[in-house]
Amino acid sequence: MNELLLMCTIAGRRAAIPAIEVQSVIEVEAITPIPGTADFILGLTALRSQALTVIDCALALGLETPCASLDNRAAVVEVEGHLYALLVEEAHDVGEARSEPVAVPGGFGEGWQRAARGMVETDGGPTLLVEIANLICGPMREAA
Amino acid sequence: MDELLADFVAETREMLEQSGTELVAWEADPSDKKRIDTIFRFVHTVKGNCGFFDFPRLEKLSHAAEDALAECRAGRREPDSSLVNAVLAIIDRISEMTDSIEAGEEFSEGNDDVLIAALSPNAEIEVQSDLEIVEEAVVDPTTKDDSDNSASKAPRQAVQRSIRLPVDLLDEVMKGVSDMVLARNDLARRLREAGEQPTIDGPFERLSAILADVRTSITRMRMQRLEHLFSSLPRLVRDLSNELSKQVMVDFEGGEVELDREMIEMVRDPLTHIIRNAIDHGIETPASRLKTGKREIGTLKFAARQSGNQISLVVTDDGGGINIEKVTAKAIANGLYSRSEIDKMSDKQKQNLIFEPGLSTAEQVSSVSGRGVGMDVVRSNIERVGGSIEVSSKLGEGTSFHLQLPLTLSIIAALTVGSGDQRYAIPRSYVEEIVFGNSSHVEFAQAGDRRLVTFRDKRVPCLSLGEVLGIENTAHCRWEEKTLVLVRLASDDIFALAVDRVFDHEDVVVKPIAPAIMETRLYAGTTLLDDGRPMMLIDLPSIAQMRGMVGGVRTKAVEAEKVERQKKSKAVPVMLFAGLDGRHRAVRLELVRRIDTISRDAIDIEGERAQAVIDGEIVTLAGHDTGPLPDGRCRLLRLSDGERELVYIVKEVLDAADITDDVVPSEADRSIEGVTLVGGKPIPLLDGHAVFSRYRATRKIEHILTCRIPGESEWARTILEPLVEAAGYRIATDEDDCEADLAIALAEDGTESLQGARATIRLRPDPEDAGDDTIYRYDRDGLLAALKRIRTGRAA
């Protein structure tokens, strides 16, 4: 059983999102900012008359620089009934995982460690498998 | 028809339908115990409900059937066909009566006793159980046209029938319709973009209309007005207050707010408990109320509001309030908290201790409340349905319970407003009024850092939406350019929310928002605009709570002094002018003595000192620092505060006008009294006080120069004196023992200098110049020039 993964780039690193959780990959057009929210929440965007919460994956990981996305690609996922658009730097193809996610001694670095389910081998090399539920909480929840 | 009654009818009918098959099976085999159980349950339930609704005939019937069936169940009687027939006849009669109840008709006449007697074991009376025959027999005898069976039936058929549906199904349908509305909006936008297409637009309009209707009906399917909950409360309150010998009055607000039927049922019990508590613990006895200067009758107020996917329900009593001391003492005594833990708590936390399990503050445990099951159960019940409850209380004044209840579905009436360059929705149920900041009956004031707005003689705290959302700095907020949305919370607290613009009223479909956005406590949900852009729904109660706008129990906006307002609303005449910088300003006309024109040469500015010479007088100059001095002629406004004078240089004098609008004070610019509207434009009004205090005005009028004139000369008294006085001197009398500024002497009186004067003018009787510095007495110009020279010499 090889899990299908959406390969993407977050903050210059290879990352993967379980493809089964991804409803679609969209190009985010207009984002309505929501004042007062944490900075990793970029705002709302509309997709087929539904509102998506746009999350900047890099900021959600607690990294300092926001996603430098070329074409505003985002993976649409649903968590607990809410739709999110995970903005990544680049979204590539769907690939197969060649291994089970494994932990790496020493961790993946702060931020990554929290939101990563582990490292998987893929055709393109080792990739971090993102845990969406942790990602959308952002770095703030961790501190609390 | 009463909602409860409708429920009863629906329930009865539903059970009738269910027991229909049982009845047939029982008829086939009267000894089948299982069937008896089902039928027994039915008549038992009907009996119970009838007692509640006061239908004695129904109750009697069902009671009799229940008795007979109970005998069978207990094995004391063998069911036989005659019993079956009798029971069936009774059930048919119940069905008939239920129909009558639903139609709101009188019960048809009919001898129930016959039916009941048929139940008895030795009954010999034949009872027809066939439904059709019974129906015929029951044809309303009161109807005159007995023969016309269908006519008498007709109104009964017109009555609405109800069915029961699982709530889940309704939810699903509702969600589908909501999505359809959003999809329609999306389609509408695309059609607009594509331009006019008559072949499509027509059907689309129709689709929209239909969808709107469907949406309304679907919404109604699940919703029930809160009234239905409220309607049962007065009775409860009455019973409780009688039991506790208290007098309580109930007041309802927001009964039109609709709540999910299920939610209403969930709230009923907690609400009942809160009422019990309020009457038992909160509201005092009439005697003690009178002692504390309250009305004998206590008030229990229920106010409901819808906000996004929340209903806020506030139950307020005007009783004794929560005694924090008692509550904390009890909490310590019951071992819930230690003294030190209590000490660390805020008053609010202490009040909320009443929700802790095992706390009851009543001194005497009554039968009504205080049985250990208390507010903790209420809280857990409310939290179970996803709501929250809070309490706020003032000792001696009363207690408020704030319940927030979720609404599973939500299409709400909203007001769309703009702040920054975004739109937001505000639940319309909270909006009391919309006023413009620059309107004449709106007045801003400031207390500390809190901006207040005076509107309709109330001082109302003011929040800027932009500032609340963190996209704007209050310091740079131009309140008078904002639109104020007056918000009344369920707790009756009012505050003004300043927004940049109010757009429209709109019905919006509210969708829940992600938890991370919920955390801000600023938003209650999101919705999509017609153009497909998302829009946030503002969570007013939460913002009010965070900003401390909820004053607790019955805090009313402070009455401002009306007298002060009336004085201010009087029209004030002003003069409009353009300053040297070209900006238009206004000055109160009362300050302006006259307008002078002087040449540029007459102005002397050196460092901080600026003066102008007008008519040989040196006068302090102001207003020169706003821009470059004009070449050539300069226009001056001569301002006077009654004692001093100064001139204010302007580029151009524009007009005179009346200001009727309020003057809105400015913090930033101290040289102006504030900004007012003249002809729709904002005009800064010069602050006379600031001008006079900043520029040390010429002390002129205060020190009037004195002049001695020869008292014994009739010419001096009748001709010279008025002239000298007109020139601004006071004629010194003999009582003035101090030195006069000037003395006028007549040359013919001799050459000796007059004593007691700093300057002397000699007048000669002959026009020929005698070359002795004298002035010919009718040389008016010469004389005035001399007088002026001396005066300006002194004044400078």
JSON list of N, CA and C in Angstrom, two decimals, chain B residues 72-128:
[
{"chain": "B", "resi": 72, "resn": "CYS", "atom": "N", "xyz": [-56.66, -6.20, 32.05]},
{"chain": "B", "resi": 72, "resn": "CYS", "atom": "CA", "xyz": [-56.25, -7.31, 31.19]},
{"chain": "B", "resi": 72, "resn": "CYS", "atom": "C", "xyz": [-54.77, -7.61, 31.38]},
{"chain": "B", "resi": 73, "resn": "ARG", "atom": "N", "xyz": [-53.97, -6.54, 31.45]},
{"chain": "B", "resi": 73, "resn": "ARG", "atom": "CA", "xyz": [-52.53, -6.74, 31.56]},
{"chain": "B", "resi": 73, "resn": "ARG", "atom": "C", "xyz": [-52.19, -7.43, 32.88]},
{"chain": "B", "resi": 74, "resn": "ALA", "atom": "N", "xyz": [-52.95, -7.06, 33.91]},
{"chain": "B", "resi": 74, "resn": "ALA", "atom": "CA", "xyz": [-52.70, -7.64, 35.21]},
{"chain": "B", "resi": 74, "resn": "ALA", "atom": "C", "xyz": [-53.25, -9.07, 35.30]},
{"chain": "B", "resi": 75, "resn": "GLY", "atom": "N", "xyz": [-53.94, -9.48, 34.27]},
{"chain": "B", "resi": 75, "resn": "GLY", "atom": "CA", "xyz": [-54.45, -10.85, 34.24]},
{"chain": "B", "resi": 75, "resn": "GLY", "atom": "C", "xyz": [-55.75, -11.03, 34.97]},
{"chain": "B", "resi": 76, "resn": "ARG", "atom": "N", "xyz": [-56.36, -9.90, 35.42]},
{"chain": "B", "resi": 76, "resn": "ARG", "atom": "CA", "xyz": [-57.60, -10.03, 36.16]},
{"chain": "B", "resi": 76, "resn": "ARG", "atom": "C", "xyz": [-58.80, -10.17, 35.22]},
{"chain": "B", "resi": 77, "resn": "ARG", "atom": "N", "xyz": [-58.51, -9.93, 33.97]},
{"chain": "B", "resi": 77, "resn": "ARG", "atom": "CA", "xyz": [-59.64, -9.99, 33.03]},
{"chain": "B", "resi": 77, "resn": "ARG", "atom": "C", "xyz": [-59.15, -10.55, 31.71]},
{"chain": "B", "resi": 78, "resn": "GLU", "atom": "N", "xyz": [-59.94, -11.35, 31.12]},
{"chain": "B", "resi": 78, "resn": "GLU", "atom": "CA", "xyz": [-59.60, -11.91, 29.82]},
{"chain": "B", "resi": 78, "resn": "GLU", "atom": "C", "xyz": [-60.17, -11.00, 28.74]},
{"chain": "B", "resi": 79, "resn": "PRO", "atom": "N", "xyz": [-59.31, -10.55, 27.86]},
{"chain": "B", "resi": 79, "resn": "PRO", "atom": "CA", "xyz": [-59.86, -9.73, 26.78]},
{"chain": "B", "resi": 79, "resn": "PRO", "atom": "C", "xyz": [-60.74, -10.56, 25.85]},
{"chain": "B", "resi": 80, "resn": "ASP", "atom": "N", "xyz": [-61.88, -10.04, 25.56]},
{"chain": "B", "resi": 80, "resn": "ASP", "atom": "CA", "xyz": [-62.73, -10.72, 24.60]},
{"chain": "B", "resi": 80, "resn": "ASP", "atom": "C", "xyz": [-63.13, -9.74, 23.50]},
{"chain": "B", "resi": 81, "resn": "SER", "atom": "N", "xyz": [-63.89, -10.22, 22.57]},
{"chain": "B", "resi": 81, "resn": "SER", "atom": "CA", "xyz": [-64.19, -9.38, 21.41]},
{"chain": "B", "resi": 81, "resn": "SER", "atom": "C", "xyz": [-65.01, -8.16, 21.78]},
{"chain": "B", "resi": 82, "resn": "SER", "atom": "N", "xyz": [-65.86, -8.32, 22.81]},
{"chain": "B", "resi": 82, "resn": "SER", "atom": "CA", "xyz": [-66.66, -7.16, 23.19]},
{"chain": "B", "resi": 82, "resn": "SER", "atom": "C", "xyz": [-65.76, -6.05, 23.76]},
{"chain": "B", "resi": 83, "resn": "LEU", "atom": "N", "xyz": [-64.73, -6.47, 24.52]},
{"chain": "B", "resi": 83, "resn": "LEU", "atom": "CA", "xyz": [-63.78, -5.47, 25.05]},
{"chain": "B", "resi": 83, "resn": "LEU", "atom": "C", "xyz": [-63.03, -4.81, 23.90]},
{"chain": "B", "resi": 84, "resn": "VAL", "atom": "N", "xyz": [-62.59, -5.69, 22.97]},
{"chain": "B", "resi": 84, "resn": "VAL", "atom": "CA", "xyz": [-61.85, -5.15, 21.83]},
{"chain": "B", "resi": 84, "resn": "VAL", "atom": "C", "xyz": [-62.70, -4.11, 21.11]},
{"chain": "B", "resi": 85, "resn": "ASN", "atom": "N", "xyz": [-63.94, -4.47, 20.89]},
{"chain": "B", "resi": 85, "resn": "ASN", "atom": "CA", "xyz": [-64.83, -3.53, 20.21]},
{"chain": "B", "resi": 85, "resn": "ASN", "atom": "C", "xyz": [-64.98, -2.23, 20.98]},
{"chain": "B", "resi": 86, "resn": "ALA", "atom": "N", "xyz": [-65.16, -2.37, 22.27]},
{"chain": "B", "resi": 86, "resn": "ALA", "atom": "CA", "xyz": [-65.35, -1.18, 23.11]},
{"chain": "B", "resi": 86, "resn": "ALA", "atom": "C", "xyz": [-64.11, -0.28, 23.05]},
{"chain": "B", "resi": 87, "resn": "VAL", "atom": "N", "xyz": [-62.92, -0.90, 23.16]},
{"chain": "B", "resi": 87, "resn": "VAL", "atom": "CA", "xyz": [-61.69, -0.12, 23.14]},
{"chain": "B", "resi": 87, "resn": "VAL", "atom": "C", "xyz": [-61.51, 0.55, 21.78]},
{"chain": "B", "resi": 88, "resn": "LEU", "atom": "N", "xyz": [-61.79, -0.23, 20.75]},
{"chain": "B", "resi": 88, "resn": "LEU", "atom": "CA", "xyz": [-61.65, 0.34, 19.41]},
{"chain": "B", "resi": 88, "resn": "LEU", "atom": "C", "xyz": [-62.61, 1.52, 19.22]},
{"chain": "B", "resi": 89, "resn": "ALA", "atom": "N", "xyz": [-63.79, 1.38, 19.75]},
{"chain": "B", "resi": 89, "resn": "ALA", "atom": "CA", "xyz": [-64.75, 2.48, 19.64]},
{"chain": "B", "resi": 89, "resn": "ALA", "atom": "C", "xyz": [-64.22, 3.72, 20.33]},
{"chain": "B", "resi": 90, "resn": "ILE", "atom": "N", "xyz": [-63.59, 3.48, 21.48]},
{"chain": "B", "resi": 90, "resn": "ILE", "atom": "CA", "xyz": [-63.05, 4.62, 22.21]},
{"chain": "B", "resi": 90, "resn": "ILE", "atom": "C", "xyz": [-61.91, 5.25, 21.43]},
{"chain": "B", "resi": 91, "resn": "ILE", "atom": "N", "xyz": [-61.05, 4.43, 20.86]},
{"chain": "B", "resi": 91, "resn": "ILE", "atom": "CA", "xyz": [-59.93, 4.97, 20.10]},
{"chain": "B", "resi": 91, "resn": "ILE", "atom": "C", "xyz": [-60.44, 5.73, 18.89]},
{"chain": "B", "resi": 92, "resn": "ASP", "atom": "N", "xyz": [-61.47, 5.21, 18.27]},
{"chain": "B", "resi": 92, "resn": "ASP", "atom": "CA", "xyz": [-62.06, 5.95, 17.15]},
{"chain": "B", "resi": 92, "resn": "ASP", "atom": "C", "xyz": [-62.58, 7.29, 17.61]},
{"chain": "B", "resi": 93, "resn": "ARG", "atom": "N", "xyz": [-63.22, 7.29, 18.75]},
{"chain": "B", "resi": 93, "resn": "ARG", "atom": "CA", "xyz": [-63.76, 8.54, 19.28]},
{"chain": "B", "resi": 93, "resn": "ARG", "atom": "C", "xyz": [-62.61, 9.52, 19.57]},
{"chain": "B", "resi": 94, "resn": "ILE", "atom": "N", "xyz": [-61.53, 8.98, 20.11]},
{"chain": "B", "resi": 94, "resn": "ILE", "atom": "CA", "xyz": [-60.38, 9.84, 20.39]},
{"chain": "B", "resi": 94, "resn": "ILE", "atom": "C", "xyz": [-59.87, 10.46, 19.09]},
{"chain": "B", "resi": 95, "resn": "SER", "atom": "N", "xyz": [-59.82, 9.63, 18.06]},
{"chain": "B", "resi": 95, "resn": "SER", "atom": "CA", "xyz": [-59.38, 10.12, 16.77]},
{"chain": "B", "resi": 95, "resn": "SER", "atom": "C", "xyz": [-60.28, 11.24, 16.26]},
{"chain": "B", "resi": 96, "resn": "GLU", "atom": "N", "xyz": [-61.57, 11.02, 16.41]},
{"chain": "B", "resi": 96, "resn": "GLU", "atom": "CA", "xyz": [-62.54, 12.04, 16.01]},
{"chain": "B", "resi": 96, "resn": "GLU", "atom": "C", "xyz": [-62.31, 13.34, 16.76]},
{"chain": "B", "resi": 97, "resn": "MET", "atom": "N", "xyz": [-62.17, 13.17, 18.05]},
{"chain": "B", "resi": 97, "resn": "MET", "atom": "CA", "xyz": [-62.00, 14.35, 18.90]},
{"chain": "B", "resi": 97, "resn": "MET", "atom": "C", "xyz": [-60.71, 15.10, 18.55]},
{"chain": "B", "resi": 98, "resn": "THR", "atom": "N", "xyz": [-59.69, 14.31, 18.25]},
{"chain": "B", "resi": 98, "resn": "THR", "atom": "CA", "xyz": [-58.42, 14.94, 17.88]},
{"chain": "B", "resi": 98, "resn": "THR", "atom": "C", "xyz": [-58.60, 15.80, 16.64]},
{"chain": "B", "resi": 99, "resn": "ASP", "atom": "N", "xyz": [-59.36, 15.26, 15.70]},
{"chain": "B", "resi": 99, "resn": "ASP", "atom": "CA", "xyz": [-59.63, 16.05, 14.50]},
{"chain": "B", "resi": 99, "resn": "ASP", "atom": "C", "xyz": [-60.33, 17.35, 14.85]},
{"chain": "B", "resi": 100, "resn": "SER", "atom": "N", "xyz": [-61.31, 17.22, 15.77]},
{"chain": "B", "resi": 100, "resn": "SER", "atom": "CA", "xyz": [-62.05, 18.41, 16.17]},
{"chain": "B", "resi": 100, "resn": "SER", "atom": "C", "xyz": [-61.13, 19.44, 16.83]},
{"chain": "B", "resi": 101, "resn": "ILE", "atom": "N", "xyz": [-60.25, 18.92, 17.65]},
{"chain": "B", "resi": 101, "resn": "ILE", "atom": "CA", "xyz": [-59.32, 19.82, 18.34]},
{"chain": "B", "resi": 101, "resn": "ILE", "atom": "C", "xyz": [-58.47, 20.56, 17.32]},
{"chain": "B", "resi": 102, "resn": "GLU", "atom": "N", "xyz": [-58.01, 19.80, 16.36]},
{"chain": "B", "resi": 102, "resn": "GLU", "atom": "CA", "xyz": [-57.15, 20.40, 15.36]},
{"chain": "B", "resi": 102, "resn": "GLU", "atom": "C", "xyz": [-57.89, 21.46, 14.55]},
{"chain": "B", "resi": 103, "resn": "ALA", "atom": "N", "xyz": [-59.12, 21.17, 14.23]},
{"chain": "B", "resi": 103, "resn": "ALA", "atom": "CA", "xyz": [-59.91, 22.10, 13.45]},
{"chain": "B", "resi": 103, "resn": "ALA", "atom": "C", "xyz": [-60.40, 23.26, 14.30]},
{"chain": "B", "resi": 104, "resn": "GLY", "atom": "N", "xyz": [-60.17, 23.15, 15.59]},
{"chain": "B", "resi": 104, "resn": "GLY", "atom": "CA", "xyz": [-60.61, 24.20, 16.50]},
{"chain": "B", "resi": 104, "resn": "GLY", "atom": "C", "xyz": [-62.12, 24.21, 16.68]},
{"chain": "B", "resi": 105, "resn": "GLU", "atom": "N", "xyz": [-62.75, 23.08, 16.44]},
{"chain": "B", "resi": 105, "resn": "GLU", "atom": "CA", "xyz": [-64.20, 23.00, 16.59]},
{"chain": "B", "resi": 105, "resn": "GLU", "atom": "C", "xyz": [-64.55, 22.52, 17.99]},
{"chain": "B", "resi": 106, "resn": "GLU", "atom": "N", "xyz": [-65.81, 22.68, 18.28]},
{"chain": "B", "resi": 106, "resn": "GLU", "atom": "CA", "xyz": [-66.33, 22.09, 19.50]},
{"chain": "B", "resi": 106, "resn": "GLU", "atom": "C", "xyz": [-66.35, 20.58, 19.32]},
{"chain": "B", "resi": 107, "resn": "PHE", "atom": "N", "xyz": [-66.23, 19.85, 20.40]},
{"chain": "B", "resi": 107, "resn": "PHE", "atom": "CA", "xyz": [-66.39, 18.40, 20.28]},
{"chain": "B", "resi": 107, "resn": "PHE", "atom": "C", "xyz": [-67.80, 18.09, 19.86]},
{"chain": "B", "resi": 108, "resn": "SER", "atom": "N", "xyz": [-67.88, 17.12, 18.99]},
{"chain": "B", "resi": 108, "resn": "SER", "atom": "CA", "xyz": [-69.22, 16.72, 18.60]},
{"chain": "B", "resi": 108, "resn": "SER", "atom": "C", "xyz": [-69.90, 16.07, 19.80]},
{"chain": "B", "resi": 109, "resn": "GLU", "atom": "N", "xyz": [-71.21, 16.30, 19.82]},
{"chain": "B", "resi": 109, "resn": "GLU", "atom": "CA", "xyz": [-71.97, 15.65, 20.89]},
{"chain": "B", "resi": 109, "resn": "GLU", "atom": "C", "xyz": [-71.88, 14.15, 20.71]},
{"chain": "B", "resi": 110, "resn": "GLY", "atom": "N", "xyz": [-71.98, 13.46, 21.73]},
{"chain": "B", "resi": 110, "resn": "GLY", "atom": "CA", "xyz": [-71.92, 12.01, 21.58]},
{"chain": "B", "resi": 110, "resn": "GLY", "atom": "C", "xyz": [-71.89, 11.43, 22.97]},
{"chain": "B", "resi": 111, "resn": "ASN", "atom": "N", "xyz": [-72.51, 10.37, 23.16]},
{"chain": "B", "resi": 111, "resn": "ASN", "atom": "CA", "xyz": [-72.58, 9.83, 24.51]},
{"chain": "B", "resi": 111, "resn": "ASN", "atom": "C", "xyz": [-71.35, 9.00, 24.80]},
{"chain": "B", "resi": 112, "resn": "ASP", "atom": "N", "xyz": [-70.44, 9.61, 25.53]},
{"chain": "B", "resi": 112, "resn": "ASP", "atom": "CA", "xyz": [-69.22, 8.89, 25.87]},
{"chain": "B", "resi": 112, "resn": "ASP", "atom": "C", "xyz": [-69.53, 7.78, 26.87]},
{"chain": "B", "resi": 113, "resn": "ASP", "atom": "N", "xyz": [-70.55, 8.07, 27.68]},
{"chain": "B", "resi": 113, "resn": "ASP", "atom": "CA", "xyz": [-70.86, 7.08, 28.73]},
{"chain": "B", "resi": 113, "resn": "ASP", "atom": "C", "xyz": [-71.20, 5.72, 28.13]},
{"chain": "B", "resi": 114, "resn": "VAL", "atom": "N", "xyz": [-71.87, 5.76, 26.98]},
{"chain": "B", "resi": 114, "resn": "VAL", "atom": "CA", "xyz": [-72.21, 4.50, 26.32]},
{"chain": "B", "resi": 114, "resn": "VAL", "atom": "C", "xyz": [-70.94, 3.73, 26.02]},
{"chain": "B", "resi": 115, "resn": "LEU", "atom": "N", "xyz": [-69.96, 4.48, 25.47]},
{"chain": "B", "resi": 115, "resn": "LEU", "atom": "CA", "xyz": [-68.70, 3.83, 25.12]},
{"chain": "B", "resi": 115, "resn": "LEU", "atom": "C", "xyz": [-67.99, 3.29, 26.35]},
{"chain": "B", "resi": 116, "resn": "ILE", "atom": "N", "xyz": [-68.05, 4.10, 27.41]},
{"chain": "B", "resi": 116, "resn": "ILE", "atom": "CA", "xyz": [-67.35, 3.68, 28.62]},
{"chain": "B", "resi": 116, "resn": "ILE", "atom": "C", "xyz": [-68.03, 2.46, 29.24]},
{"chain": "B", "resi": 117, "resn": "ALA", "atom": "N", "xyz": [-69.37, 2.52, 29.23]},
{"chain": "B", "resi": 117, "resn": "ALA", "atom": "CA", "xyz": [-70.12, 1.41, 29.81]},
{"chain": "B", "resi": 117, "resn": "ALA", "atom": "C", "xyz": [-69.84, 0.11, 29.06]},
{"chain": "B", "resi": 118, "resn": "ALA", "atom": "N", "xyz": [-69.60, 0.25, 27.79]},
{"chain": "B", "resi": 118, "resn": "ALA", "atom": "CA", "xyz": [-69.34, -0.93, 26.96]},
{"chain": "B", "resi": 118, "resn": "ALA", "atom": "C", "xyz": [-68.07, -1.65, 27.39]},
{"chain": "B", "resi": 119, "resn": "LEU", "atom": "N", "xyz": [-67.20, -0.89, 28.09]},
{"chain": "B", "resi": 119, "resn": "LEU", "atom": "CA", "xyz": [-65.95, -1.50, 28.53]},
{"chain": "B", "resi": 119, "resn": "LEU", "atom": "C", "xyz": [-66.14, -2.49, 29.66]},
{"chain": "B", "resi": 120, "resn": "SER", "atom": "N", "xyz": [-67.22, -2.25, 30.41]},
{"chain": "B", "resi": 120, "resn": "SER", "atom": "CA", "xyz": [-67.38, -3.08, 31.61]},
{"chain": "B", "resi": 120, "resn": "SER", "atom": "C", "xyz": [-67.59, -4.54, 31.21]},
{"chain": "B", "resi": 121, "resn": "PRO", "atom": "N", "xyz": [-67.09, -5.47, 32.04]},
{"chain": "B", "resi": 121, "resn": "PRO", "atom": "CA", "xyz": [-67.06, -6.88, 31.65]},
{"chain": "B", "resi": 121, "resn": "PRO", "atom": "C", "xyz": [-68.43, -7.43, 31.27]},
{"chain": "B", "resi": 122, "resn": "ASN", "atom": "N", "xyz": [-69.47, -6.93, 31.94]},
{"chain": "B", "resi": 122, "resn": "ASN", "atom": "CA", "xyz": [-70.77, -7.52, 31.68]},
{"chain": "B", "resi": 122, "resn": "ASN", "atom": "C", "xyz": [-71.61, -6.68, 30.73]},
{"chain": "B", "resi": 123, "resn": "ALA", "atom": "N", "xyz": [-70.93, -5.89, 30.00]},
{"chain": "B", "resi": 123, "resn": "ALA", "atom": "CA", "xyz": [-71.66, -4.99, 29.12]},
{"chain": "B", "resi": 123, "resn": "ALA", "atom": "C", "xyz": [-72.45, -5.76, 28.09]},
{"chain": "B", "resi": 124, "resn": "GLU", "atom": "N", "xyz": [-73.66, -5.29, 27.90]},
{"chain": "B", "resi": 124, "resn": "GLU", "atom": "CA", "xyz": [-74.47, -5.95, 26.90]},
{"chain": "B", "resi": 124, "resn": "GLU", "atom": "C", "xyz": [-74.73, -5.02, 25.73]},
{"chain": "B", "resi": 125, "resn": "ILE", "atom": "N", "xyz": [-74.30, -3.83, 25.91]},
{"chain": "B", "resi": 125, "resn": "ILE", "atom": "CA", "xyz": [-74.57, -2.86, 24.86]},
{"chain": "B", "resi": 125, "resn": "ILE", "atom": "C", "xyz": [-73.65, -3.14, 23.68]},
{"chain": "B", "resi": 126, "resn": "GLU", "atom": "N", "xyz": [-74.23, -3.18, 22.55]},
{"chain": "B", "resi": 126, "resn": "GLU", "atom": "CA", "xyz": [-73.44, -3.37, 21.34]},
{"chain": "B", "resi": 126, "resn": "GLU", "atom": "C", "xyz": [-72.84, -2.04, 20.93]},
{"chain": "B", "resi": 127, "resn": "VAL", "atom": "N", "xyz": [-71.59, -2.07, 20.70]},
{"chain": "B", "resi": 127, "resn": "VAL", "atom": "CA", "xyz": [-70.95, -0.84, 20.26]},
{"chain": "B", "resi": 127, "resn": "VAL", "atom": "C", "xyz": [-70.36, -1.07, 18.88]},
{"chain": "B", "resi": 128, "resn": "GLN", "atom": "N", "xyz": [-70.64, -0.13, 18.04]},
{"chain": "B", "resi": 128, "resn": "GLN", "atom": "CA", "xyz": [-70.09, -0.24, 16.70]},
{"chain": "B", "resi": 128, "resn": "GLN", "atom": "C", "xyz": [-68.66, 0.29, 16.70]}
]
